[in-house]
C-alpha positions as a printed Julia matrix, in Angstrom:
221×3 Matrix{Float64}:
  20.25  10.84  16.26
  19.9   11.01  12.73
  15.67  11.21  11.99
  14.46  11.67   8.3
  12.6   15.55   8.23
  12.79  18.19   6.11
  16.63  19.73   6.23
  15.53  23.11   7.58
  13.66  21.96  10.13
  16.65  19.08  10.88
  18.55  22.3   11.23
  16.02  24.13  13.46
  15.59  21.18  15.72
  18.56  19.47  16.26
  19.27  19.7   19.65
  16.0   18.19  20.43
  16.82  14.95  18.53
  19.2   14.55  20.97
  17.13  14.25  24.56
  17.02  11.56  25.54
  13.2   11.67  26.04
  12.96  11.71  22.12
  15.8    8.75  21.69
  12.94   6.93  24.11
  10.03   8.15  22.08
  11.52   6.66  18.79
  12.61   3.16  20.42
   9.01   3.38  21.42
   7.18   4.1   17.61
   9.58   1.7   16.21
   8.29  -0.94  18.54
   4.64   0.03  17.9
   4.62  -0.05  13.9
   6.55  -3.34  14.33
   4.24  -4.87  16.88
   0.97  -3.06  16.12
  -1.07  -1.36  12.7
   0.0    2.06  13.31
  -0.77   5.38  11.38
   0.42   7.66   9.31
   3.13   5.37   7.35
   6.29   5.73   8.6
   7.28   7.77   6.06
   4.98  10.22   6.31
   5.3   10.53  10.36
   7.04  13.79   9.36
   4.99  15.14   6.74
   3.71  17.83   8.12
   6.96  19.65   7.9
   8.39  18.35   4.94
   5.69  19.78   3.11
   6.1   22.95   5.05
   9.79  23.52   5.38
  10.75  25.63   8.84
  11.95  29.29   6.71
   8.34  28.75   4.56
   5.56  28.5    7.3
   3.29  31.66   7.35
  -0.04  29.57   9.24
   0.14  26.96  11.91
  -3.13  24.58  12.84
  -2.55  22.38  15.45
  -4.62  19.67  15.77
  -4.6   16.46  18.18
  -3.46  13.0   17.18
  -3.45  11.62  13.52
  -7.09   9.38  12.71
  -6.62   5.83  13.29
  -8.51   4.48  10.59
  -7.34   2.57   7.71
  -5.96   5.09   4.87
  -6.85   8.05   6.83
  -3.85   9.73   8.12
  -1.43  11.4    5.97
   0.64  13.4    8.59
  -1.15  16.26   7.84
  -3.69  17.53  11.0
  -7.35  17.46   9.82
  -6.06  15.79   6.43
  -6.85  13.11   4.97
  -5.36  10.85   1.68
  -6.99  11.34  -2.18
  -9.85   8.86  -2.15
 -10.83   9.28   1.27
 -14.2   10.55   2.6
 -13.72  13.09   5.01
 -14.4   12.83   8.39
 -16.62  14.84  10.28
 -14.22  17.75  10.94
 -12.6   18.15   7.74
 -16.28  18.65   6.18
 -17.14  21.41   8.76
 -14.32  23.19   7.97
 -14.51  22.67   3.9
 -18.04  24.65   5.11
 -16.62  27.27   7.02
 -14.42  27.91   4.09
 -17.64  27.88   2.19
 -19.22  30.26   3.8
 -16.29  32.44   4.22
 -15.12  32.14   0.81
 -17.23  31.61  -1.3
 -15.51  28.66  -2.21
 -17.01  25.46  -3.39
 -15.61  22.08  -1.77
 -12.26  21.08  -3.09
 -12.71  17.34  -4.87
 -10.18  15.97  -1.42
  -9.55  16.06   1.92
  -5.72  15.78   0.64
  -4.41  19.62   2.13
  -0.81  18.2    1.24
  -1.81  21.7   -0.93
  -1.78  23.96   2.31
   1.12  22.88   3.85
   2.83  23.29   0.54
   1.83  27.17   0.13
   2.77  27.34   3.91
   0.51  26.13   6.45
   2.0   23.87   9.26
  -1.03  21.31   9.78
   0.83  20.35  13.23
  -0.84  17.47  15.4
   0.51  17.36  18.91
   1.01  13.5   18.83
   2.32  12.25  15.53
   1.19   8.92  15.3
  -1.31   6.7   16.8
  -2.26   2.54  16.56
  -4.92   1.67  14.74
  -8.48   1.8   16.31
  -7.39   3.81  19.25
  -7.78   7.53  19.44
  -4.52   8.93  21.4
  -3.39   5.67  22.25
   0.72   7.18  21.56
  -0.42  10.31  23.74
   2.03  10.64  26.57
   5.2    8.96  25.02
   7.3   12.1   24.68
   5.56  13.5   20.86
   3.66  16.08  23.11
   7.39  17.4   23.82
   8.64  17.57  21.08
   5.64  19.12  18.96
   5.86  21.62  22.56
   9.43  22.48  20.93
   8.44  22.77  17.67
   6.14  25.85  18.43
   8.31  27.71  20.58
  10.81  27.84  17.93
   8.53  29.06  16.12
   7.54  31.75  18.52
  10.91  32.66  19.2
  12.59  32.58  16.1
  10.11  33.61  12.77
   7.17  36.46  13.38
   4.29  37.95  11.82
   2.8   33.8   11.91
  -0.78  33.24  12.53
  -1.97  30.54  14.61
  -5.12  28.63  14.49
  -6.65  27.56  17.69
  -9.39  25.0   17.16
 -10.58  23.69  20.25
  -9.78  23.79  24.14
  -6.64  21.28  23.61
  -5.18  23.9   20.52
  -5.61  26.69  22.7
  -3.54  25.17  25.57
  -1.41  23.84  23.54
  -0.55  27.16  22.07
  -0.49  29.43  25.25
   3.61  29.43  24.56
   3.25  31.72  21.69
   4.41  35.11  21.7
   1.12  37.63  20.9
   3.01  40.38  20.57
   4.84  38.79  17.06
   1.93  36.72  15.91
  -1.21  36.48  15.33
  -3.67  34.32  17.12
  -7.07  32.99  16.04
  -9.26  30.44  17.9
 -12.3   29.46  18.11
 -14.45  26.14  19.6
 -12.99  22.92  17.61
 -14.98  21.96  14.15
 -15.91  18.72  15.64
 -19.96  18.04  15.5
 -19.76  18.29  18.91
 -18.95  21.86  19.13
 -19.51  23.32  15.94
 -23.32  22.49  16.02
 -23.28  24.26  19.31
 -22.07  27.2   17.48
 -18.31  27.32  18.11
 -16.99  26.79  14.93
 -18.97  28.16  12.31
 -19.08  32.18  11.71
 -15.8   32.41  13.01
 -14.21  33.78   9.22
 -10.46  32.16  10.41
  -9.78  31.7    6.54
 -10.62  35.41   5.4
  -8.94  36.81   9.1
  -5.62  34.92   7.64
  -5.95  35.89   4.5
  -6.02  39.73   5.25
  -3.71  39.63   7.59
  -0.68  38.05   5.53
  -1.46  40.68   2.66
  -1.55  43.23   5.36
   2.07  41.92   6.06
   2.96  42.16   2.47
   2.9   38.19   2.42
   1.04  36.03  -0.47
  -2.2   34.97   0.38
  -3.26  31.04   1.22
  -5.34  29.58  -1.67
  -7.61  27.66   0.44
């Protein structure tokens, strides 16, 4: 199947695109986008990959599924389009960066600037129906994103995986801890963060310290 995705990922994931589940998934997504309002825009479904080629991946952040409000989702987990107010989880991410690194809140919650530096902002499920969280779960996206994580784990080394919350920890359990750095904590959502499971994790400074130790360029968070 021809999939409109960045060329290095197209090569790495080529066998996945030929599997029956993926064909069924694409049929489902096409139907949803025809019959329902769904997010993100069709040309942004694979934005996480388009902004962060396989050979450039240095950090992986795992999310669950896209924001389901109008104009929010742009294909990158936790990220919103320019001009959209920061959702609570993203607000808490920026608060932790401010505390950890002393950086002020950015003018936009659009995280393309992270992705362009080698941060793969990967949701487990890449599409959603308007106003219905998790509405595209169980349709095949999870198998696809599991394959993505497996490819990174198997074929790369010294990648930092940031696993926030129980869902991400479970999703990232397949990562080879001998080859990669795993940093986990509670989720940045207010429910978890306000119980003390998020703030103070220092994941951003820890990530940069590891990258520097490996002779890699640090991320400008």
